[in-house]
PDB file of C-alpha atoms in Angstrom:
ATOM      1  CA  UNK N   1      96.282 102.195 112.639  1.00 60.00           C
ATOM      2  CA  UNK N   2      96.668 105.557 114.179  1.00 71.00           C
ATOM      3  CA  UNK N   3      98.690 108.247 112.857  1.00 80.00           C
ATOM      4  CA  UNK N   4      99.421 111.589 114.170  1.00 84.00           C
ATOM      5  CA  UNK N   5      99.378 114.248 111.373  1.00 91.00           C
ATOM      6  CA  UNK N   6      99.291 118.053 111.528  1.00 93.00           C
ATOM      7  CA  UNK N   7      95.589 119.597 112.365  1.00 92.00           C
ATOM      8  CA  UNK N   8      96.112 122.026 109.547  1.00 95.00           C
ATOM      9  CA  UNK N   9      96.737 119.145 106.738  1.00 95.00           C
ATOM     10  CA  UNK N  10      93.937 118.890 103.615  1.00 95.00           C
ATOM     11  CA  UNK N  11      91.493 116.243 104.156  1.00 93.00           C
ATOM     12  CA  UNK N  12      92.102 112.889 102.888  1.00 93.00           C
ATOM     13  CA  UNK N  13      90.461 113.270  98.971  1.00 94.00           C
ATOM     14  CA  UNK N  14      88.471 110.366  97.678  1.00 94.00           C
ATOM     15  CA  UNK N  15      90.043 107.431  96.054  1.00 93.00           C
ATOM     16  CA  UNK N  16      91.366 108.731  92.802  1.00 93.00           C
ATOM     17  CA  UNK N  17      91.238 112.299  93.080  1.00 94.00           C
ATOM     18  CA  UNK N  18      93.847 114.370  92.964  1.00 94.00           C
ATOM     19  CA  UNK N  19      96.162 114.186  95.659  1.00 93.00           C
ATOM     20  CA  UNK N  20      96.139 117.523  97.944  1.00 94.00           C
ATOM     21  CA  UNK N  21      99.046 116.579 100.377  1.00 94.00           C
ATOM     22  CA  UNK N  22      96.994 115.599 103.276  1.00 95.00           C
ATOM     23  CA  UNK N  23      99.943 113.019 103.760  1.00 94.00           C
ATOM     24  CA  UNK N  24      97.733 110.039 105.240  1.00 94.00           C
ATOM     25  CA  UNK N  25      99.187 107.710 103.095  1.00 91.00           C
ATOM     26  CA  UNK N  26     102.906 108.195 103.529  1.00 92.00           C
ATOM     27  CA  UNK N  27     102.132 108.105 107.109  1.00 92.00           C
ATOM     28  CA  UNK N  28     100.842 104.698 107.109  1.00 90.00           C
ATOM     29  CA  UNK N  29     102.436 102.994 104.475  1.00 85.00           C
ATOM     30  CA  UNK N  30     105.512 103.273 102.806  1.00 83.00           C
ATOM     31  CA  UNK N  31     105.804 103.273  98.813  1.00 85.00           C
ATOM     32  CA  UNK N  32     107.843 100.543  96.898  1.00 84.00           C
ATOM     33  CA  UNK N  33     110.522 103.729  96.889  1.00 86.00           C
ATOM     34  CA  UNK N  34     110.453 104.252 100.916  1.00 88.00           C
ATOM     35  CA  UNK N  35     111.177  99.932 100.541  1.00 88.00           C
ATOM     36  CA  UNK N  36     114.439 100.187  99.222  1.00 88.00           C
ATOM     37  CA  UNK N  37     115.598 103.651 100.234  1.00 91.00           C
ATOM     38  CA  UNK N  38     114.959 103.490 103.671  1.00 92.00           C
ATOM     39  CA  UNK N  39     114.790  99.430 104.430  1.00 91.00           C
ATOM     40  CA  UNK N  40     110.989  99.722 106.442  1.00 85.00           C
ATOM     41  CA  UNK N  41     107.609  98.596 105.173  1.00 81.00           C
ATOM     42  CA  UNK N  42     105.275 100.614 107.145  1.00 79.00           C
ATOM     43  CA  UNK N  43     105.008 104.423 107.672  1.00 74.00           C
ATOM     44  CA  UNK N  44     105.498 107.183 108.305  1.00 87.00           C
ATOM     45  CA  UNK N  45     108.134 107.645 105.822  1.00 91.00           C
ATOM     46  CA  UNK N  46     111.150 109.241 106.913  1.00 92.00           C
ATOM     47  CA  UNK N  47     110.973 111.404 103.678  1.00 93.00           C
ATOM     48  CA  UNK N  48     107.497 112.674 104.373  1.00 94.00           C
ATOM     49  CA  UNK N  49     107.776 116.625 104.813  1.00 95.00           C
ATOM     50  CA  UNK N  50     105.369 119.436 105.744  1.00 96.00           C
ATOM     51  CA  UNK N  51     105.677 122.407 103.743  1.00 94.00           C
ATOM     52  CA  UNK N  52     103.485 125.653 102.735  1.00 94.00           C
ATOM     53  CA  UNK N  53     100.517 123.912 104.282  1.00 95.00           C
ATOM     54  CA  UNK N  54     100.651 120.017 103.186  1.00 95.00           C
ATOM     55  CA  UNK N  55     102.671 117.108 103.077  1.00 96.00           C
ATOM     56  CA  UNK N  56     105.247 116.474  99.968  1.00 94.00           C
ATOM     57  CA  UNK N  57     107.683 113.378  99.184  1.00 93.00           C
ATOM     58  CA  UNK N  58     111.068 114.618 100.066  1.00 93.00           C
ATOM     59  CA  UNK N  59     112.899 112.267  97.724  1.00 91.00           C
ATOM     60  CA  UNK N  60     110.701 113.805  94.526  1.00 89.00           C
ATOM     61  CA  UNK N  61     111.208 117.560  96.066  1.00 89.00           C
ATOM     62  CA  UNK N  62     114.860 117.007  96.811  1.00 89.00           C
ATOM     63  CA  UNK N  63     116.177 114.015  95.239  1.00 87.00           C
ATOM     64  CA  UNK N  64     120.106 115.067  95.868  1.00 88.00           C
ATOM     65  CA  UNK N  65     119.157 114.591  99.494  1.00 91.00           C
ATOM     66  CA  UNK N  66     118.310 110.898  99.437  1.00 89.00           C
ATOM     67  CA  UNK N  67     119.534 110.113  95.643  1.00 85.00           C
ATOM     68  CA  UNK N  68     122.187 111.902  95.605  1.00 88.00           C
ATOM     69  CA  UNK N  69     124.240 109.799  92.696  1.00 87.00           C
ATOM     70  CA  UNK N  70     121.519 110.416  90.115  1.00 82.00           C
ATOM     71  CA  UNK N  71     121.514 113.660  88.301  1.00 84.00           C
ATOM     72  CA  UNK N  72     118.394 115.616  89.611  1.00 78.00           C
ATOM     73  CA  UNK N  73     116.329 115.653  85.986  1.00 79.00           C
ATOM     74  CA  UNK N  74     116.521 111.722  85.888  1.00 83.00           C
ATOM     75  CA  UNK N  75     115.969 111.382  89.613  1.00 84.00           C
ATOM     76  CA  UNK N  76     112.863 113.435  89.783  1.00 80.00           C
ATOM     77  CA  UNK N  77     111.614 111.082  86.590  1.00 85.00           C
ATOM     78  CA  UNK N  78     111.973 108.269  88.543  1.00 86.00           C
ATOM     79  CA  UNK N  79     110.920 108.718  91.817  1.00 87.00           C
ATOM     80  CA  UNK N  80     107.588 110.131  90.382  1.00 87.00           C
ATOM     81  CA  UNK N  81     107.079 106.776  88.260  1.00 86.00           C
ATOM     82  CA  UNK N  82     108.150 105.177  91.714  1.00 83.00           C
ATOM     83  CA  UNK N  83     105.409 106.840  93.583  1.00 85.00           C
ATOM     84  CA  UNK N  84     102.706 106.925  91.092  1.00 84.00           C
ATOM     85  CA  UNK N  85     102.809 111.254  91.689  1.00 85.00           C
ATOM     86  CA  UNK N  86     100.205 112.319  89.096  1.00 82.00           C
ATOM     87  CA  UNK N  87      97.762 109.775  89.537  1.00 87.00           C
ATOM     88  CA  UNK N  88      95.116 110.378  92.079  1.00 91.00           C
ATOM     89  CA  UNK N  89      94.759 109.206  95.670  1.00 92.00           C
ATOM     90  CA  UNK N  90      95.505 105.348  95.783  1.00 89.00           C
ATOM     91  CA  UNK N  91      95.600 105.362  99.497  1.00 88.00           C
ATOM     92  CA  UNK N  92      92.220 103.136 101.026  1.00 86.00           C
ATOM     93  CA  UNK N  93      93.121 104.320 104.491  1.00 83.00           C
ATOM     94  CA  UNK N  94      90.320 106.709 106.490  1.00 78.00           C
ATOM     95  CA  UNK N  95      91.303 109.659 108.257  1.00 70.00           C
ATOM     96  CA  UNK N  96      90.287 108.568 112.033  1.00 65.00           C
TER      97      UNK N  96
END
């Protein structure tokens, strides 16, 4: 699958490693959160954002924006556990 991302984004880190916002796998896939919130099962995810040089998750930067009935603490608790944030790359795509 080809996706375009921004020349500037980190490389794509191994398997496991931390992630470093290169943003490949929000491009091509779309998490069990990006399911429900935004009704699509392949990237890139509407809530994928560049900022200061690599790619965040919207909803877990700004939850008001696309959660907006949870109060932000619980929100941001969530959509990390929803996203697996905090536990290395799981993304088996390849940069092309």
């Amino acid at each position: 699958m080809k996706v375009e991302l921004r020349a500037e984004a980190p490389g794509k880190p191994d398997f496991g490693a931390p992630c470093n916002g290169c943003g490949l796998c929000c491009a091509v896939e779309t998490c069990p959160l990006g399911l429900v919130l935004f009704r699509r099962r392949f990237g890139p995810c509407p809530a994928l954002e560049w900022r200061d040089g690599r790619y965040v998750c919207g909803v877990l930067d700004a939850p008001q924006r696309f959660v907006p009935l949870l109060p932000r603490r619980w929100a941001a608790r969530l959509v990390a556990r929803w996203i697996a944030a905090g536990k290395g790359c799981d993304c088996r795509h390849q940069a092309e």
